[in-house]
Amino acid sequence: MTTIRQRVADFCDTFGLTVPVLQAPMAGACPVPLALAVARAGGMGACGTVLDAPERIGAWMEEFRAGAPSGVVQLNTWVPDRLSLSAGERDNLARKAEAFLERFGAPGTVPVTGGPRPYAEQCEAMLAARPAVISSIMGLFEADYVRRMHDTGVAWFACATTLEEALAAQEAGADAVVAQGMEAGGHRGSFDPEQAERTDIGLFALVPWFADHLRIPVIAAGGIGDGRGVAAALALGASAVQVGTALLRSPEAGIAPEWAAALDQTGPEATTMTRAYSGRLARAVSTPFLRAWEEPNAPRPAPFPDQIALMARWRAGGAPGIDPANHFAGQSAALATSEPAGDVITRLWRDASALLA
Ligand SMILES: Cc1cc2nc3c(=O)[nH]c(=O)nc-3n(C[C@H](O)[C@H](O)[C@H](O)COP(=O)(O)O)c2cc1C
């Protein structure tokens, strides 16, 4: 049986890392300085591109390479959902959500757009940028794209929330699976958006389950906030960990001050699962705005990505009571510190190494 140390060393050797800690790709919270800080500390930087125009992806990568020519980085996007509702049903849900939002104030009058940018063009831009890794969430890449990635020397990490999804990813050629526990901040990566509430598996159950059934490495994500979490995930069978919320209060993340403040001292009980920001299930700090959507008479938020567009309109109107930014947070938000991101990565691995020694 491979030892923890050997499993981790193999993963780090394969991907050119000195520290088995990956920055989570976080769309909207992935500025270049954050990825640079993580990569310079020996981990893997990341950019979640789902909201980015294709030309922005190339520019992001150029800036990253200029700052860390040998830094290791992953680019990520969301595989689009298969539409399960008719246009009429979507419209109906959007109208109900719109009517509910009116209780917070009026929408802006200037047209705004929000939500994912064209997927096929994003995939081409990511490939052209030639990162070490391209990762998927919410589904799997097409076979032809996977072949082109591998021909170019780019590895594929696939996010999975159940064993069925993980096995499908392995079968489709993924080089590693990101096991996303239900503790994770941001969106759940469930391939079927309607199943997200039912498949809320904790990381302690998910990682050994994946490790026992997969041939490819497992990367643990969700609620890992300090060296104890890193050591536990590696002991459970992961080859590396991926952290998101733990980096959000670092100055390099540059998130909205009210979001950073909401993360401070947010214990596990104070986060909630919501569809109110985007229509897809996500974990965030439980704010008064999100709690309003949990009231018995509240409608279901509009489906993804219609709810994002609605939120963009109401935010543009400056409606009071609407969270000005999505307050995404994992269950270990209270462990996030305002240290520089590189120091966070170094501390996580130093403390985990001491525990695993
Ligand atoms: C603000 C935020 C944005 C996120 N955006 C993405 C994304 O675009 N793509 C993705 O694969 N995962 C995304 N995630 C999920 C992370 O990849 C990861 O699963 C999660 O951060 C791990 O849990 P933690 O936040 O408790 O560390 C996001 C997470 C956060 C907190």
Tab-separated table of C-alpha atoms and ligand atoms in Angstrom:
chain	number	residue	atom	x	y	z
A	1	MET	CA	0.000	0.000	0.000
A	2	THR	CA	1.334	3.455	-0.907
A	3	THR	CA	2.101	5.669	2.072
A	4	ILE	CA	0.545	9.109	2.401
A	5	ARG	CA	3.937	10.708	1.862
A	6	GLN	CA	4.531	8.722	-1.342
A	7	ARG	CA	1.042	9.417	-2.718
A	8	VAL	CA	1.463	13.141	-2.110
A	9	ALA	CA	5.016	13.172	-3.520
A	10	ASP	CA	3.844	11.383	-6.694
A	11	PHE	CA	1.105	13.979	-7.210
A	12	CYS	CA	3.473	16.895	-6.609
A	13	ASP	CA	6.075	15.420	-8.988
A	14	THR	CA	3.489	14.876	-11.718
A	15	PHE	CA	2.199	18.447	-11.560
A	16	GLY	CA	5.394	20.325	-10.679
A	17	LEU	CA	4.345	21.384	-7.183
A	18	THR	CA	6.327	21.584	-3.947
A	19	VAL	CA	3.184	21.894	-1.822
A	20	PRO	CA	0.067	19.691	-2.346
A	21	VAL	CA	-2.313	22.624	-1.920
A	22	LEU	CA	-4.315	23.990	-4.845
A	23	GLN	CA	-6.117	27.303	-4.931
A	24	ALA	CA	-9.754	26.589	-5.790
A	25	PRO	CA	-10.851	28.147	-9.059
A	26	MET	CA	-13.315	30.816	-7.874
A	27	ALA	CA	-15.109	32.677	-10.625
A	28	GLY	CA	-15.294	36.329	-9.678
A	29	ALA	CA	-12.646	35.946	-6.949
A	30	CYS	CA	-9.560	34.850	-8.862
A	31	PRO	CA	-7.414	37.897	-9.536
A	32	VAL	CA	-3.929	37.193	-10.887
A	33	PRO	CA	-2.147	38.302	-7.650
A	34	LEU	CA	-3.938	35.539	-5.708
A	35	ALA	CA	-2.867	32.834	-8.148
A	36	LEU	CA	0.671	34.245	-8.195
A	37	ALA	CA	0.918	34.159	-4.408
A	38	VAL	CA	-0.245	30.525	-4.300
A	39	ALA	CA	2.053	29.429	-7.136
A	40	ARG	CA	5.059	31.232	-5.650
A	41	ALA	CA	4.430	29.379	-2.387
A	42	GLY	CA	4.751	26.089	-4.301
A	43	GLY	CA	1.031	25.346	-4.722
A	44	MET	CA	-1.186	25.527	-7.812
A	45	GLY	CA	-2.810	28.847	-8.691
A	46	ALA	CA	-6.203	28.990	-10.373
A	47	CYS	CA	-8.625	31.019	-12.398
A	48	GLY	CA	-12.349	30.293	-12.642
A	49	THR	CA	-13.235	31.710	-16.049
A	50	VAL	CA	-16.964	31.035	-16.325
A	51	LEU	CA	-17.848	34.730	-16.178
A	52	ASP	CA	-14.974	35.842	-18.419
A	53	ALA	CA	-14.960	36.742	-22.093
A	54	PRO	CA	-12.474	34.563	-24.024
A	55	GLU	CA	-9.971	37.406	-24.594
A	56	ARG	CA	-9.875	38.056	-20.852
A	57	ILE	CA	-8.708	34.440	-20.313
A	58	GLY	CA	-5.637	34.950	-22.537
A	59	ALA	CA	-4.861	38.270	-20.865
A	60	TRP	CA	-5.165	36.713	-17.378
A	61	MET	CA	-2.721	33.972	-18.370
A	62	GLU	CA	-0.214	36.422	-19.870
A	63	GLU	CA	-0.211	38.436	-16.671
A	64	PHE	CA	0.222	35.258	-14.598
A	65	ARG	CA	3.162	34.074	-16.736
A	66	ALA	CA	4.822	37.474	-16.523
A	67	GLY	CA	4.663	37.274	-12.709
A	68	ALA	CA	5.585	33.598	-12.305
A	69	PRO	CA	7.140	32.176	-15.486
A	70	SER	CA	7.413	28.688	-13.981
A	71	GLY	CA	4.319	28.910	-11.776
A	72	VAL	CA	1.755	26.113	-12.019
A	73	VAL	CA	-1.835	27.073	-12.706
A	74	GLN	CA	-5.231	25.620	-13.553
A	75	LEU	CA	-7.966	27.274	-15.603
A	76	ASN	CA	-11.561	26.220	-15.001
A	77	THR	CA	-15.015	26.594	-16.420
A	78	TRP	CA	-18.539	25.277	-15.929
A	79	VAL	CA	-19.967	22.703	-18.304
A	80	PRO	CA	-23.386	24.087	-19.316
A	81	ASP	CA	-26.481	22.432	-17.866
A	82	ARG	CA	-28.826	20.477	-20.101
A	83	LEU	CA	-32.074	22.428	-20.124
A	84	SER	CA	-34.807	20.446	-18.415
A	85	LEU	CA	-37.479	23.167	-18.354
A	86	SER	CA	-39.429	24.603	-21.289
A	87	ALA	CA	-39.024	28.286	-22.146
A	88	GLY	CA	-42.508	28.890	-20.730
A	89	GLU	CA	-41.686	27.235	-17.410
A	90	ARG	CA	-38.458	29.216	-17.115
A	91	ASP	CA	-40.263	32.430	-17.853
A	92	ASN	CA	-42.884	31.668	-15.265
A	93	LEU	CA	-40.270	30.996	-12.549
A	94	ALA	CA	-38.331	34.123	-13.515
A	95	ARG	CA	-41.487	36.259	-13.234
A	96	LYS	CA	-42.216	34.919	-9.732
A	97	ALA	CA	-38.631	35.555	-8.637
A	98	GLU	CA	-38.817	39.048	-10.124
A	99	ALA	CA	-41.988	39.818	-8.196
A	100	PHE	CA	-40.299	38.627	-4.982
A	101	LEU	CA	-37.219	40.783	-5.624
A	102	GLU	CA	-39.457	43.842	-5.835
A	103	ARG	CA	-39.921	43.729	-2.081
A	104	PHE	CA	-36.262	44.777	-1.780
A	105	GLY	CA	-36.556	47.795	-4.098
A	106	ALA	CA	-36.614	48.596	-7.792
A	107	PRO	CA	-34.256	47.133	-10.412
A	108	GLY	CA	-31.809	49.339	-12.311
A	109	THR	CA	-33.049	50.942	-15.515
A	110	VAL	CA	-29.833	50.533	-17.541
A	111	PRO	CA	-29.650	47.053	-19.150
A	112	VAL	CA	-27.039	44.830	-17.493
A	113	THR	CA	-25.840	41.387	-18.325
A	114	GLY	CA	-24.682	38.768	-15.913
A	115	GLY	CA	-23.839	35.106	-15.992
A	116	PRO	CA	-21.679	32.696	-17.943
A	117	ARG	CA	-19.988	33.709	-21.182
A	118	PRO	CA	-19.892	31.471	-24.293
A	119	TYR	CA	-18.637	28.051	-23.243
A	120	ALA	CA	-17.125	26.814	-26.522
A	121	GLU	CA	-15.069	30.015	-26.915
A	122	GLN	CA	-13.934	29.788	-23.292
A	123	CYS	CA	-12.772	26.215	-23.869
A	124	GLU	CA	-10.739	27.314	-26.909
A	125	ALA	CA	-9.226	30.257	-25.005
A	126	MET	CA	-8.264	28.019	-22.069
A	127	LEU	CA	-6.573	25.522	-24.374
A	128	ALA	CA	-4.734	28.264	-26.247
A	129	ALA	CA	-3.423	29.593	-22.918
A	130	ARG	CA	-1.803	26.186	-22.205
A	131	PRO	CA	-2.036	25.990	-18.431
A	132	ALA	CA	-0.817	22.852	-16.638
A	133	VAL	CA	-4.417	21.910	-15.873
A	134	ILE	CA	-7.885	22.697	-17.185
A	135	SER	CA	-10.662	21.743	-14.798
A	136	SER	CA	-14.367	21.214	-15.198
A	137	ILE	CA	-17.296	21.538	-12.835
A	138	MET	CA	-21.020	20.715	-13.257
A	139	GLY	CA	-20.315	18.050	-15.884
A	140	LEU	CA	-17.683	16.549	-18.179
A	141	PHE	CA	-15.800	17.892	-21.159
A	142	GLU	CA	-16.512	16.421	-24.624
A	143	ALA	CA	-14.255	13.528	-25.719
A	144	ASP	CA	-12.729	15.551	-28.544
A	145	TYR	CA	-11.790	18.412	-26.219
A	146	VAL	CA	-10.216	15.961	-23.750
A	147	ARG	CA	-8.175	14.450	-26.583
A	148	ARG	CA	-6.990	17.913	-27.672
A	149	MET	CA	-6.078	18.813	-24.083
A	150	HIS	CA	-4.016	15.676	-23.705
A	151	ASP	CA	-2.367	16.131	-27.134
A	152	THR	CA	-1.288	19.596	-25.942
A	153	GLY	CA	0.055	18.264	-22.640
A	154	VAL	CA	-2.709	19.787	-20.515
A	155	ALA	CA	-4.156	17.649	-17.702
A	156	TRP	CA	-7.871	17.487	-16.889
A	157	PHE	CA	-9.152	17.724	-13.310
A	158	ALA	CA	-12.874	17.006	-13.003
A	159	CYS	CA	-14.939	18.097	-10.011
A	160	ALA	CA	-17.310	15.388	-8.739
A	161	THR	CA	-19.763	15.252	-5.843
A	162	THR	CA	-20.761	11.556	-6.056
A	163	LEU	CA	-18.970	8.329	-6.960
A	164	GLU	CA	-21.115	7.986	-10.079
A	165	GLU	CA	-19.867	11.376	-11.310
A	166	ALA	CA	-16.267	10.525	-10.340
A	167	LEU	CA	-16.318	7.191	-12.187
A	168	ALA	CA	-17.804	8.874	-15.261
A	169	ALA	CA	-14.961	11.426	-15.121
A	170	GLN	CA	-12.323	8.704	-14.835
A	171	GLU	CA	-13.902	6.811	-17.730
A	172	ALA	CA	-13.901	10.000	-19.828
A	173	GLY	CA	-10.149	10.451	-19.309
A	174	ALA	CA	-9.830	12.763	-16.297
A	175	ASP	CA	-6.320	12.831	-14.828
A	176	ALA	CA	-7.589	13.558	-11.303
A	177	VAL	CA	-10.927	14.020	-9.608
A	178	VAL	CA	-11.703	16.905	-7.263
A	179	ALA	CA	-13.908	15.415	-4.520
A	180	GLN	CA	-16.148	18.304	-3.551
A	181	GLY	CA	-17.725	17.814	-0.137
A	182	MET	CA	-20.936	19.570	0.841
A	183	GLU	CA	-18.925	21.798	3.221
A	184	ALA	CA	-17.515	23.647	0.202
A	185	GLY	CA	-18.054	27.356	-0.375
A	186	GLY	CA	-19.581	28.485	-3.658
A	187	HIS	CA	-21.541	26.319	-6.047
A	188	ARG	CA	-22.021	22.596	-5.734
A	189	GLY	CA	-20.681	20.827	-8.785
A	190	SER	CA	-23.550	18.333	-9.162
A	191	PHE	CA	-23.834	17.279	-12.796
A	192	ASP	CA	-27.631	17.288	-12.469
A	193	PRO	CA	-28.566	20.623	-10.900
A	194	GLU	CA	-31.823	19.202	-9.554
A	195	GLN	CA	-29.956	16.524	-7.562
A	196	ALA	CA	-27.714	18.959	-5.690
A	197	GLU	CA	-29.743	19.009	-2.447
A	198	ARG	CA	-30.075	15.215	-2.335
A	199	THR	CA	-26.377	14.432	-2.791
A	200	ASP	CA	-24.970	16.504	0.037
A	201	ILE	CA	-22.082	14.253	1.031
A	202	GLY	CA	-19.505	15.366	3.564
A	203	LEU	CA	-15.808	15.265	2.697
A	204	PHE	CA	-14.995	12.683	5.400
A	205	ALA	CA	-17.234	10.173	3.632
A	206	LEU	CA	-16.458	11.252	0.072
A	207	VAL	CA	-12.644	11.108	0.029
A	208	PRO	CA	-12.118	7.485	1.195
A	209	TRP	CA	-15.082	6.420	-0.970
A	210	PHE	CA	-13.428	7.916	-4.042
A	211	ALA	CA	-9.930	6.748	-3.070
A	212	ASP	CA	-11.146	3.159	-2.716
A	213	HIS	CA	-12.886	3.128	-6.101
A	214	LEU	CA	-10.766	5.262	-8.430
A	215	ARG	CA	-7.442	4.627	-10.171
A	216	ILE	CA	-6.709	8.350	-10.575
A	217	PRO	CA	-5.670	10.769	-7.798
A	218	VAL	CA	-8.284	12.389	-5.580
A	219	ILE	CA	-8.057	16.068	-4.631
A	220	ALA	CA	-10.108	16.949	-1.537
A	221	ALA	CA	-12.142	20.178	-1.513
A	222	GLY	CA	-14.641	21.588	0.945
A	223	GLY	CA	-14.252	22.994	4.419
A	224	ILE	CA	-10.461	22.638	4.565
A	225	GLY	CA	-9.305	25.689	6.487
A	226	ASP	CA	-6.087	24.802	8.270
A	227	GLY	CA	-3.323	22.210	8.593
A	228	ARG	CA	-5.607	19.829	10.504
A	229	GLY	CA	-8.012	19.701	7.577
A	230	VAL	CA	-5.173	19.185	5.093
A	231	ALA	CA	-3.686	16.331	7.156
A	232	ALA	CA	-7.104	14.698	7.606
A	233	ALA	CA	-7.889	14.832	3.877
A	234	LEU	CA	-4.510	13.324	2.967
A	235	ALA	CA	-4.890	10.617	5.635
A	236	LEU	CA	-8.303	9.770	4.181
A	237	GLY	CA	-6.786	9.054	0.779
A	238	ALA	CA	-6.461	12.387	-1.030
A	239	SER	CA	-3.273	13.159	-2.973
A	240	ALA	CA	-3.722	16.925	-2.565
A	241	VAL	CA	-6.250	19.457	-1.305
A	242	GLN	CA	-7.998	22.407	-2.914
A	243	VAL	CA	-8.931	25.416	-0.776
A	244	GLY	CA	-11.169	28.339	-1.622
A	245	THR	CA	-12.660	30.091	1.385
A	246	ALA	CA	-9.362	29.836	3.315
A	247	LEU	CA	-7.873	32.313	0.804
A	248	LEU	CA	-10.766	34.730	0.438
A	249	ARG	CA	-9.772	37.100	3.262
A	250	SER	CA	-6.193	37.389	2.013
A	251	PRO	CA	-5.435	40.829	0.583
A	252	GLU	CA	-4.625	39.357	-2.847
A	253	ALA	CA	-8.197	38.054	-3.222
A	254	GLY	CA	-9.499	41.615	-3.226
A	255	ILE	CA	-13.122	40.647	-2.500
A	256	ALA	CA	-15.787	43.218	-1.558
A	257	PRO	CA	-15.174	44.504	1.995
A	258	GLU	CA	-18.661	43.556	3.214
A	259	TRP	CA	-18.164	39.978	1.970
A	260	ALA	CA	-14.718	39.754	3.664
A	261	ALA	CA	-16.266	41.112	6.867
A	262	ALA	CA	-19.086	38.554	6.692
A	263	LEU	CA	-16.524	35.737	6.515
A	264	ASP	CA	-14.790	36.831	9.697
A	265	GLN	CA	-16.000	34.720	12.635
A	266	THR	CA	-18.557	32.849	10.499
A	267	GLY	CA	-18.900	29.481	12.172
A	268	PRO	CA	-20.149	26.377	10.361
A	269	GLU	CA	-23.709	26.976	11.621
A	270	ALA	CA	-23.789	30.390	9.967
A	271	THR	CA	-23.520	29.255	6.346
A	272	THR	CA	-26.456	28.062	4.283
A	273	MET	CA	-27.218	26.426	0.956
A	274	THR	CA	-29.044	28.729	-1.433
A	275	ARG	CA	-30.168	29.080	-5.024
A	276	ALA	CA	-30.943	32.771	-4.555
A	277	TYR	CA	-27.726	34.141	-6.078
A	278	SER	CA	-27.677	32.178	-9.321
A	279	GLY	CA	-30.370	29.491	-9.527
A	280	ARG	CA	-27.763	26.784	-8.895
A	281	LEU	CA	-27.215	25.490	-5.388
A	282	ALA	CA	-24.339	27.173	-3.541
A	283	ARG	CA	-23.034	27.620	0.006
A	284	ALA	CA	-22.821	31.145	1.377
A	285	VAL	CA	-22.972	33.141	4.592
A	286	SER	CA	-26.579	33.165	5.762
A	287	THR	CA	-27.518	36.828	5.244
A	288	PRO	CA	-30.954	38.441	5.804
A	289	PHE	CA	-31.369	38.486	1.994
A	290	LEU	CA	-30.770	34.745	1.699
A	291	ARG	CA	-32.989	34.017	4.691
A	292	ALA	CA	-35.836	35.867	2.979
A	293	TRP	CA	-35.771	33.218	0.235
A	294	GLU	CA	-36.174	30.525	2.889
A	295	GLU	CA	-39.491	31.945	4.167
A	296	PRO	CA	-42.456	29.637	3.585
A	297	ASN	CA	-44.102	31.969	1.031
A	298	ALA	CA	-40.906	32.735	-0.917
A	299	PRO	CA	-40.812	31.474	-4.518
A	300	ARG	CA	-38.118	29.176	-5.861
A	301	PRO	CA	-35.365	31.329	-7.384
A	302	ALA	CA	-35.322	31.427	-11.193
A	303	PRO	CA	-33.279	28.642	-12.834
A	304	PHE	CA	-29.579	29.119	-13.572
A	305	PRO	CA	-28.479	31.426	-15.135
A	306	ASP	CA	-31.706	33.493	-15.194
A	307	GLN	CA	-31.428	34.253	-11.478
A	308	ILE	CA	-27.936	35.743	-12.035
A	309	ALA	CA	-29.384	38.128	-14.601
A	310	LEU	CA	-32.171	39.128	-12.188
A	311	MET	CA	-29.661	39.708	-9.377
A	312	ALA	CA	-27.512	41.841	-11.701
A	313	ARG	CA	-30.529	44.041	-12.516
A	314	TRP	CA	-31.517	44.514	-8.879
A	315	ARG	CA	-27.948	45.168	-7.810
A	316	ALA	CA	-27.668	47.778	-10.552
A	317	GLY	CA	-30.701	49.455	-8.998
A	318	GLY	CA	-28.874	49.588	-5.669
A	319	ALA	CA	-31.857	47.946	-3.987
A	320	PRO	CA	-31.338	48.045	-0.229
A	321	GLY	CA	-31.430	44.660	1.424
A	322	ILE	CA	-29.880	42.860	-1.553
A	323	ASP	CA	-26.398	41.518	-0.829
A	324	PRO	CA	-24.131	43.711	-2.973
A	325	ALA	CA	-21.896	40.689	-3.650
A	326	ASN	CA	-22.461	36.945	-3.419
A	327	HIS	CA	-21.307	36.076	0.095
A	328	PHE	CA	-20.007	32.608	-0.821
A	329	ALA	CA	-18.358	30.772	2.070
A	330	GLY	CA	-17.485	27.214	3.029
A	331	GLN	CA	-18.311	25.779	6.439
A	332	SER	CA	-14.796	26.497	7.731
A	333	ALA	CA	-14.958	30.207	6.948
A	334	ALA	CA	-14.039	31.082	10.530
A	335	LEU	CA	-10.600	29.568	9.920
A	336	ALA	CA	-9.854	32.005	7.073
A	337	THR	CA	-7.361	34.694	8.058
A	338	SER	CA	-6.303	37.975	6.525
A	339	GLU	CA	-2.683	36.806	6.099
A	340	PRO	CA	-1.092	37.077	2.636
A	341	ALA	CA	-2.164	34.096	0.523
A	342	GLY	CA	1.370	32.697	0.215
A	343	ASP	CA	1.643	32.609	4.015
A	344	VAL	CA	-1.680	30.740	4.213
A	345	ILE	CA	-0.436	28.065	1.797
A	346	THR	CA	2.892	27.733	3.624
A	347	ARG	CA	1.165	27.484	7.024
A	348	LEU	CA	-1.366	24.897	5.829
A	349	TRP	CA	1.352	22.597	4.542
A	350	ARG	CA	3.774	23.186	7.431
A	351	ASP	CA	1.081	22.371	10.035
A	352	ALA	CA	-0.211	19.381	8.065
A	353	SER	CA	3.315	18.008	7.636
A	354	ALA	CA	3.889	18.230	11.380
A	355	LEU	CA	0.692	16.278	12.032
A	356	LEU	CA	1.522	13.640	9.440
A	357	ALA	CA	5.154	13.202	10.554
B	1	LIG	C1	-16.255	32.401	-4.231
B	1	LIG	C2	-16.194	31.028	-4.793
B	1	LIG	C3	-16.298	30.840	-6.169
B	1	LIG	C4	-16.201	29.555	-6.711
B	1	LIG	N1	-16.239	29.402	-8.082
B	1	LIG	C5	-15.955	28.190	-8.616
B	1	LIG	C6	-15.790	28.042	-10.013
B	1	LIG	O1	-15.940	28.981	-10.800
B	1	LIG	N2	-15.454	26.812	-10.492
B	1	LIG	C7	-15.268	25.739	-9.654
B	1	LIG	O2	-14.928	24.656	-10.140
B	1	LIG	N3	-15.452	25.851	-8.322
B	1	LIG	C8	-15.780	27.046	-7.790
B	1	LIG	N4	-15.907	27.168	-6.433
B	1	LIG	C9	-15.802	25.963	-5.578
B	1	LIG	C10	-14.356	25.673	-5.259
B	1	LIG	O3	-13.714	25.170	-6.404
B	1	LIG	C11	-14.166	24.656	-4.125
B	1	LIG	O4	-14.952	23.513	-4.356
B	1	LIG	C12	-14.507	25.227	-2.777
B	1	LIG	O5	-14.006	26.535	-2.627
B	1	LIG	C13	-13.927	24.353	-1.688
B	1	LIG	O6	-14.503	24.639	-0.449
B	1	LIG	P1	-13.933	25.753	0.560
B	1	LIG	O7	-14.390	27.047	0.004
B	1	LIG	O8	-14.593	25.403	1.846
B	1	LIG	O9	-12.443	25.619	0.576
B	1	LIG	C14	-16.034	28.435	-5.863
B	1	LIG	C15	-15.920	28.633	-4.476
B	1	LIG	C16	-15.999	29.907	-3.941
B	1	LIG	C17	-15.864	30.074	-2.458
